[in-house]
PDB file of C-alpha atoms in Angstrom:
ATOM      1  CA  UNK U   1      -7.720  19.636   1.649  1.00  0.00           C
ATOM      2  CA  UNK U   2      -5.644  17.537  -0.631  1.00  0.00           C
ATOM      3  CA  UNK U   3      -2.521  16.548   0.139  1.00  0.00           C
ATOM      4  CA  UNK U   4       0.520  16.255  -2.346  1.00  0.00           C
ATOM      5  CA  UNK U   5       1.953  12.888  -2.866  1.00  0.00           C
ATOM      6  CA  UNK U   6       5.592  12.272  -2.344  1.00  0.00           C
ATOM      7  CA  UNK U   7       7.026  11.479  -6.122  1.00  0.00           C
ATOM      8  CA  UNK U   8       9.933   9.549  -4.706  1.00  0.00           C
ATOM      9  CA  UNK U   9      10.838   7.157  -1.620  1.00  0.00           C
ATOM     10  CA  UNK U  10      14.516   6.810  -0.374  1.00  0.00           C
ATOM     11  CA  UNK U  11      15.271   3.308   0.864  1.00  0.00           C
ATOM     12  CA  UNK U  12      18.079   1.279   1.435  1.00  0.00           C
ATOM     13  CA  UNK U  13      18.551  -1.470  -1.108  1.00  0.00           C
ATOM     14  CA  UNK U  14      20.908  -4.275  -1.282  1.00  0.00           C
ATOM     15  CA  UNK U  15      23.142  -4.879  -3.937  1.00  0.00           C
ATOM     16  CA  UNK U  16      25.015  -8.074  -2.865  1.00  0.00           C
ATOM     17  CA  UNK U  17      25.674  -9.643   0.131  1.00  0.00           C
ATOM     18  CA  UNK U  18      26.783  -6.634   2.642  1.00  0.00           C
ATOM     19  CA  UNK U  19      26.052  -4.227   0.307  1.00  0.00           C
ATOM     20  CA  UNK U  20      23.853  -1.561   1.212  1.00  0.00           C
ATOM     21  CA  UNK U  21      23.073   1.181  -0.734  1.00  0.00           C
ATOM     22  CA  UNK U  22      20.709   4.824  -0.340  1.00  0.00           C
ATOM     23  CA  UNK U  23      18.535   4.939  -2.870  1.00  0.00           C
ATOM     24  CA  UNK U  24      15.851   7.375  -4.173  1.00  0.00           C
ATOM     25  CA  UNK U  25      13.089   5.904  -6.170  1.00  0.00           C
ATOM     26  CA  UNK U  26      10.495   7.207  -8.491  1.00  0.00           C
ATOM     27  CA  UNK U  27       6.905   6.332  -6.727  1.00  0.00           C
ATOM     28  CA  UNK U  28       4.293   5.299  -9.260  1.00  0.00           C
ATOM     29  CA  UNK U  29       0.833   6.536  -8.994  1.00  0.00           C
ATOM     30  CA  UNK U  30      -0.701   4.820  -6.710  1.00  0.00           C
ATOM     31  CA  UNK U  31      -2.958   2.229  -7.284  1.00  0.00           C
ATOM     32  CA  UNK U  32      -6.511   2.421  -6.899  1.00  0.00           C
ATOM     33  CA  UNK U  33      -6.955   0.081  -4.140  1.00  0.00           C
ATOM     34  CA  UNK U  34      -3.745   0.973  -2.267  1.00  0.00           C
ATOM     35  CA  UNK U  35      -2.737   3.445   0.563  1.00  0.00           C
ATOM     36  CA  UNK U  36       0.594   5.074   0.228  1.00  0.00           C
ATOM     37  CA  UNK U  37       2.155   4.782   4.048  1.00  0.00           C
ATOM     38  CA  UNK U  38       4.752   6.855   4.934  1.00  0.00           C
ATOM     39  CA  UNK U  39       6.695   4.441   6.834  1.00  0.00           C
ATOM     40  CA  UNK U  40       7.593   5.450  10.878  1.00  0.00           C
ATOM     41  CA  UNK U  41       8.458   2.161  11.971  1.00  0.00           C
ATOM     42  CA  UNK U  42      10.053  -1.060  10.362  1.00  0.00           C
ATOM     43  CA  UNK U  43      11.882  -4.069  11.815  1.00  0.00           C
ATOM     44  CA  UNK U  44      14.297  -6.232   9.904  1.00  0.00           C
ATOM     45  CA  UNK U  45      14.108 -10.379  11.025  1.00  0.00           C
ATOM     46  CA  UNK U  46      15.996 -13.579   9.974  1.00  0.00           C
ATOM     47  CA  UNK U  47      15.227 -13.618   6.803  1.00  0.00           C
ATOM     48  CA  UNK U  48      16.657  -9.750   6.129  1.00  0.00           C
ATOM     49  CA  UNK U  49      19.896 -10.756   8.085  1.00  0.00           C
ATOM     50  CA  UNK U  50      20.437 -13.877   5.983  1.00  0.00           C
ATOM     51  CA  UNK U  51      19.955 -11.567   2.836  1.00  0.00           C
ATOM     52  CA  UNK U  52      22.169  -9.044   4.017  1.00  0.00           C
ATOM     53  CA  UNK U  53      24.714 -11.653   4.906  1.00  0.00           C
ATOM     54  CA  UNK U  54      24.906 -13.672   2.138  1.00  0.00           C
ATOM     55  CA  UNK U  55      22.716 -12.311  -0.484  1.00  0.00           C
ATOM     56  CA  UNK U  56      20.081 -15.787  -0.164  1.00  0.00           C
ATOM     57  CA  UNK U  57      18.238 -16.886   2.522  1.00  0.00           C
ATOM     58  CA  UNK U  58      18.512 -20.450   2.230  1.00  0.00           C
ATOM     59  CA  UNK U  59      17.898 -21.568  -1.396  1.00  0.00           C
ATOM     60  CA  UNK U  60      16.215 -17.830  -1.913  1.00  0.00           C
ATOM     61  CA  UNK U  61      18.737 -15.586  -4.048  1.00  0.00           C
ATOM     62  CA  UNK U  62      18.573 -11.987  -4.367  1.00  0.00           C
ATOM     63  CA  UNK U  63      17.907 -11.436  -8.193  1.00  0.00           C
ATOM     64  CA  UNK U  64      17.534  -8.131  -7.645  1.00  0.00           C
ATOM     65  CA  UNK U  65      18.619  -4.615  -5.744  1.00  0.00           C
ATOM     66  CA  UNK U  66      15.983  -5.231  -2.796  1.00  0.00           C
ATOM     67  CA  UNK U  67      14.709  -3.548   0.570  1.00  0.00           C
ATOM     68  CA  UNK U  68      14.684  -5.393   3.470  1.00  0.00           C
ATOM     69  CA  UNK U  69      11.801  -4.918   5.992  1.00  0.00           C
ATOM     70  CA  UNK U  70       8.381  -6.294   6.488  1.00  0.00           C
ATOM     71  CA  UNK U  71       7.019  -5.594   9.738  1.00  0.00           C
ATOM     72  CA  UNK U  72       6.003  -2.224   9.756  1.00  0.00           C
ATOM     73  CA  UNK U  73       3.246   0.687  10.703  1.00  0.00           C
ATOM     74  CA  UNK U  74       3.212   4.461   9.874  1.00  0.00           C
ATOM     75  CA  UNK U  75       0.900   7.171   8.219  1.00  0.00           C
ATOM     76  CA  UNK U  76      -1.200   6.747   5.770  1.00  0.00           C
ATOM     77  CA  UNK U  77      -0.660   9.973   3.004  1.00  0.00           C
ATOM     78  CA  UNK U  78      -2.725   8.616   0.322  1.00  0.00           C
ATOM     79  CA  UNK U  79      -5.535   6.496  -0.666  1.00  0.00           C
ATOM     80  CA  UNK U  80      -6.387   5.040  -4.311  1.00  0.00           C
ATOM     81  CA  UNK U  81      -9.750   5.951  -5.357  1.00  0.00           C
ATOM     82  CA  UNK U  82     -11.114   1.821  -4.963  1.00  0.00           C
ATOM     83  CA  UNK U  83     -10.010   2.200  -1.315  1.00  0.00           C
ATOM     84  CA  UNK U  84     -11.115   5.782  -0.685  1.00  0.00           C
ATOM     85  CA  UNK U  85     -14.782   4.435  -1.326  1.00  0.00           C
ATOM     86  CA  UNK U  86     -14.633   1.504   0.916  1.00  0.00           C
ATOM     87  CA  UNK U  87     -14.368   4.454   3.500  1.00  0.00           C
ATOM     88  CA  UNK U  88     -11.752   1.897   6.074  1.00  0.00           C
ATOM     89  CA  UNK U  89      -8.759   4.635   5.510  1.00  0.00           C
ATOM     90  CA  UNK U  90      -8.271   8.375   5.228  1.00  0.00           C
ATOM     91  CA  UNK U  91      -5.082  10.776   5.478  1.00  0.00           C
ATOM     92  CA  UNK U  92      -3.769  10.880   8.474  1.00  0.00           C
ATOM     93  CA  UNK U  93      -4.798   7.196   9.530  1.00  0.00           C
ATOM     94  CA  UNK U  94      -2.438   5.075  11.443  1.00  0.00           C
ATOM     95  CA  UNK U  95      -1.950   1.699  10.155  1.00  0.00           C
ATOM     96  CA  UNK U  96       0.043  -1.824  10.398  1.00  0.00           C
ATOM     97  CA  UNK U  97       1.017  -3.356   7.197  1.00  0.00           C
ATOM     98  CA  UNK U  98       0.007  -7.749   6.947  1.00  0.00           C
ATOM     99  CA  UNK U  99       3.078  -7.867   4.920  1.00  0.00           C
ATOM    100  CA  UNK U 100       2.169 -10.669   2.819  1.00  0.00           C
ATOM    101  CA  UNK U 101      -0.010 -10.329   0.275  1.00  0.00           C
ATOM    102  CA  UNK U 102      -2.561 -13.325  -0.752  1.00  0.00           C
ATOM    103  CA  UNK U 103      -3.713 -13.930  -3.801  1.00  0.00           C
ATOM    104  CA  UNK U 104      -7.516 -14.169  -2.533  1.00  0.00           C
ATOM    105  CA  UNK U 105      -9.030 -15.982  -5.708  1.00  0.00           C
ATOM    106  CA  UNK U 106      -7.445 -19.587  -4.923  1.00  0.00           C
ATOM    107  CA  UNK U 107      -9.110 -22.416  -3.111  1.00  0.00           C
ATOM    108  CA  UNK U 108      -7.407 -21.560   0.076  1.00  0.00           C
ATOM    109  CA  UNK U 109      -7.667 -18.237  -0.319  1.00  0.00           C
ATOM    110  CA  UNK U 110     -11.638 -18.631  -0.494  1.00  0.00           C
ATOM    111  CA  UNK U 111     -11.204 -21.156   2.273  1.00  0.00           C
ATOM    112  CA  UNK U 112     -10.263 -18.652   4.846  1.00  0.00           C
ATOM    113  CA  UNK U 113      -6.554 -19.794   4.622  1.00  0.00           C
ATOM    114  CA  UNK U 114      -5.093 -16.697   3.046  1.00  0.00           C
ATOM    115  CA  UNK U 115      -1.617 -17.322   5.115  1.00  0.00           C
ATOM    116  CA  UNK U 116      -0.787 -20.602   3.065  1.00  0.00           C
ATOM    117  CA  UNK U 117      -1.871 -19.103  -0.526  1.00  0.00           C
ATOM    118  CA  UNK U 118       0.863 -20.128  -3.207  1.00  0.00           C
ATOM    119  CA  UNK U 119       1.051 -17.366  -4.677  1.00  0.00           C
ATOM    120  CA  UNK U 120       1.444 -15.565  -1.539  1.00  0.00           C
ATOM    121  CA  UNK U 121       3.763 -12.119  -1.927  1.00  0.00           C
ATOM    122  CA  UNK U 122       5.854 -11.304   0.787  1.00  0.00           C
ATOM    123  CA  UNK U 123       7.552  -7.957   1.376  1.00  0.00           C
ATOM    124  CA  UNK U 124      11.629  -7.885   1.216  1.00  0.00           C
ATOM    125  CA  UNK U 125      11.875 -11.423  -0.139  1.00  0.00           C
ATOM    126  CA  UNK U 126      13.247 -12.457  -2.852  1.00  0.00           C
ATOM    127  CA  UNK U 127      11.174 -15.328  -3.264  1.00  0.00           C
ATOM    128  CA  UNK U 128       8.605 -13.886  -5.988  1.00  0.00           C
ATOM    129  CA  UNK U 129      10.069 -12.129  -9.172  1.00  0.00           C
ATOM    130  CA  UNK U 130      10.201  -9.031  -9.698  1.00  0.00           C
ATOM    131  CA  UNK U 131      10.576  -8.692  -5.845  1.00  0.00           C
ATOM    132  CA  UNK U 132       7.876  -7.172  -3.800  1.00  0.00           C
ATOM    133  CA  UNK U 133      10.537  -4.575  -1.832  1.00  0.00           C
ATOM    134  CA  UNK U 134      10.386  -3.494   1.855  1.00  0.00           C
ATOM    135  CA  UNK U 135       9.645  -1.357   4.040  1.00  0.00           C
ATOM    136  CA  UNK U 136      12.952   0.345   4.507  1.00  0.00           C
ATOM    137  CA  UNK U 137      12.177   3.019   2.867  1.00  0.00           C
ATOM    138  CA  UNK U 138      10.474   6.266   3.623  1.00  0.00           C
ATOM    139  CA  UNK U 139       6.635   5.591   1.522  1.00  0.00           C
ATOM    140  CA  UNK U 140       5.669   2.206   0.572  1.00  0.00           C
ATOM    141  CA  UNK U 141       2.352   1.497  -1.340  1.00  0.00           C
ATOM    142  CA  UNK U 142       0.727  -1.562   0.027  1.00  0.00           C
ATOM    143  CA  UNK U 143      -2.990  -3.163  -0.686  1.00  0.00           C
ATOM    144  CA  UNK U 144      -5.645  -1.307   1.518  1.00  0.00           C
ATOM    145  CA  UNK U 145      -7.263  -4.974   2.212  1.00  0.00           C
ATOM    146  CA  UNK U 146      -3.840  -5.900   4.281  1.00  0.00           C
ATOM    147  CA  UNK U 147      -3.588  -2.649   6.304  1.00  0.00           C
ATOM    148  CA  UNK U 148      -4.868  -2.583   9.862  1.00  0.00           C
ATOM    149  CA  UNK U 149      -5.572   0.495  11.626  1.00  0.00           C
TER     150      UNK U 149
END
Protein backbone atom coordinates (compact mmCIF):
# COMPACT_ATOMS: atom_id res chain seq x y z
CA UNK A 1 0.00 0.00 0.00
CA UNK A 2 1.41 3.42 -0.50
CA UNK A 3 1.36 5.78 1.90
CA UNK A 4 0.77 9.63 1.38
CA UNK A 5 3.54 11.91 2.28
CA UNK A 6 2.98 14.72 4.66
CA UNK A 7 3.39 18.10 2.33
CA UNK A 8 4.29 20.17 5.35
CA UNK A 9 6.20 19.85 8.86
CA UNK A 10 5.35 22.25 11.81
CA UNK A 11 8.41 23.06 13.89
CA UNK A 12 9.46 25.54 16.16
CA UNK A 13 11.99 27.96 14.76
CA UNK A 14 13.93 30.65 16.32
CA UNK A 15 13.89 34.02 15.30
CA UNK A 16 16.31 35.76 17.75
CA UNK A 17 17.52 35.08 20.90
CA UNK A 18 14.25 33.89 23.02
CA UNK A 19 12.25 33.95 20.23
CA UNK A 20 10.37 31.03 19.39
CA UNK A 21 8.06 30.75 16.84
CA UNK A 22 5.32 27.73 15.31
CA UNK A 23 5.95 27.29 12.06
CA UNK A 24 4.51 25.21 9.16
CA UNK A 25 6.81 24.41 6.37
CA UNK A 26 6.44 23.22 2.87
CA UNK A 27 8.34 19.60 2.73
CA UNK A 28 10.20 19.09 -0.53
CA UNK A 29 10.09 15.85 -2.27
CA UNK A 30 12.13 13.81 -0.78
CA UNK A 31 15.31 12.94 -1.91
CA UNK A 32 16.22 9.81 -3.40
CA UNK A 33 18.51 8.56 -0.85
CA UNK A 34 16.61 9.94 2.17
CA UNK A 35 13.87 8.63 4.61
CA UNK A 36 11.30 11.10 5.68
CA UNK A 37 10.99 10.40 9.75
CA UNK A 38 8.19 11.51 11.41
CA UNK A 39 9.83 12.66 14.44
CA UNK A 40 8.48 10.98 18.12
CA UNK A 41 11.31 11.92 20.09
CA UNK A 42 13.92 14.86 20.13
CA UNK A 43 16.18 16.32 22.84
CA UNK A 44 17.54 19.83 22.84
CA UNK A 45 21.51 20.10 24.47
CA UNK A 46 23.99 22.99 25.12
CA UNK A 47 24.35 24.07 22.06
CA UNK A 48 20.25 24.62 21.48
CA UNK A 49 20.15 26.45 24.95
CA UNK A 50 23.01 28.78 24.02
CA UNK A 51 21.05 29.50 20.69
CA UNK A 52 17.93 30.03 22.32
CA UNK A 53 19.60 32.26 24.84
CA UNK A 54 21.53 34.39 22.97
CA UNK A 55 20.99 33.68 19.40
CA UNK A 56 25.10 32.25 19.01
CA UNK A 57 26.64 29.60 20.56
CA UNK A 58 29.95 30.86 21.12
CA UNK A 59 31.30 32.57 17.96
CA UNK A 60 28.29 30.56 15.98
CA UNK A 61 25.43 33.18 15.01
CA UNK A 62 22.07 32.32 13.99
CA UNK A 63 21.86 33.69 10.32
CA UNK A 64 18.82 32.27 9.97
CA UNK A 65 15.09 31.26 11.47
CA UNK A 66 16.41 27.71 12.75
CA UNK A 67 15.11 24.47 14.65
CA UNK A 68 16.79 23.36 17.43
CA UNK A 69 17.17 19.57 18.03
CA UNK A 70 19.52 16.88 17.00
CA UNK A 71 19.19 13.87 18.94
CA UNK A 72 16.30 12.20 17.81
CA UNK A 73 14.36 8.74 16.69
CA UNK A 74 10.81 8.22 15.26
CA UNK A 75 9.00 6.56 12.20
CA UNK A 76 10.12 6.28 9.16
CA UNK A 77 6.96 7.39 6.49
CA UNK A 78 8.96 7.48 3.44
CA UNK A 79 11.87 6.27 1.60
CA UNK A 80 13.62 7.88 -1.64
CA UNK A 81 13.83 5.49 -4.37
CA UNK A 82 18.16 5.21 -3.95
CA UNK A 83 17.36 4.06 -0.39
CA UNK A 84 14.28 1.94 -1.08
CA UNK A 85 16.72 -0.35 -3.20
CA UNK A 86 19.39 -0.69 -0.68
CA UNK A 87 16.44 -2.59 1.08
CA UNK A 88 17.99 -1.21 5.05
CA UNK A 89 14.47 0.83 5.55
CA UNK A 90 10.78 0.44 4.86
CA UNK A 91 7.50 2.29 6.22
CA UNK A 92 6.91 1.73 9.39
CA UNK A 93 10.70 1.25 10.45
CA UNK A 94 11.93 2.66 13.65
CA UNK A 95 15.03 4.58 13.44
CA UNK A 96 17.75 6.94 15.30
CA UNK A 97 18.99 9.82 13.37
CA UNK A 98 23.49 10.22 13.47
CA UNK A 99 22.70 13.82 13.32
CA UNK A 100 25.70 14.90 11.61
CA UNK A 101 26.13 14.41 8.31
CA UNK A 102 29.79 13.64 6.72
CA UNK A 103 30.81 14.48 3.68
CA UNK A 104 32.18 10.79 2.90
CA UNK A 105 34.46 11.71 -0.20
CA UNK A 106 37.37 13.47 1.93
CA UNK A 107 40.53 11.86 3.16
CA UNK A 108 39.10 11.32 6.54
CA UNK A 109 36.03 10.50 5.46
CA UNK A 110 37.64 7.48 3.40
CA UNK A 111 39.83 6.98 6.43
CA UNK A 112 37.09 5.75 8.60
CA UNK A 113 37.03 9.15 10.48
CA UNK A 114 33.68 10.40 9.30
CA UNK A 115 33.14 12.27 12.91
CA UNK A 116 36.05 14.85 12.20
CA UNK A 117 35.06 15.51 8.34
CA UNK A 118 35.26 19.41 7.64
CA UNK A 119 32.62 19.66 5.97
CA UNK A 120 30.70 17.85 8.48
CA UNK A 121 26.72 19.08 8.67
CA UNK A 122 25.22 19.12 11.86
CA UNK A 123 21.50 19.35 12.58
CA UNK A 124 20.17 22.71 14.47
CA UNK A 125 23.49 24.51 14.11
CA UNK A 126 24.13 27.33 12.69
CA UNK A 127 27.51 26.58 11.85
CA UNK A 128 27.01 25.60 7.99
CA UNK A 129 24.97 28.05 5.70
CA UNK A 130 22.00 27.66 4.74
CA UNK A 131 21.46 25.83 8.12
CA UNK A 132 20.79 22.18 8.22
CA UNK A 133 17.45 22.63 10.72
CA UNK A 134 16.37 20.28 13.56
CA UNK A 135 14.50 17.98 14.64
CA UNK A 136 11.85 19.98 16.37
CA UNK A 137 9.59 19.57 14.09
CA UNK A 138 7.01 16.98 13.27
CA UNK A 139 8.90 15.16 9.70
CA UNK A 140 12.44 15.73 9.05
CA UNK A 141 14.20 14.24 5.91
CA UNK A 142 17.57 12.96 6.82
CA UNK A 143 20.27 10.73 4.66
CA UNK A 144 19.26 6.95 4.85
CA UNK A 145 23.23 6.18 5.31
CA UNK A 146 23.00 8.08 8.95
CA UNK A 147 19.77 6.39 10.18
CA UNK A 148 20.01 3.44 12.53
CA UNK A 149 17.25 1.17 13.09
Amino acid sequence: TMTVSPRTSKGQYLHGPQQLRLEERPMPSIGPSDVRIRVRSTTLCGSDMHYFKFGRNGSIEVKEPLCGGHEAAGEVVEVGATALETGKFKVGDSVAIESGVACLECDRCKAGRYNICAQMRFRSSGASFPHFQGTLQEFVDHPAEWCHK
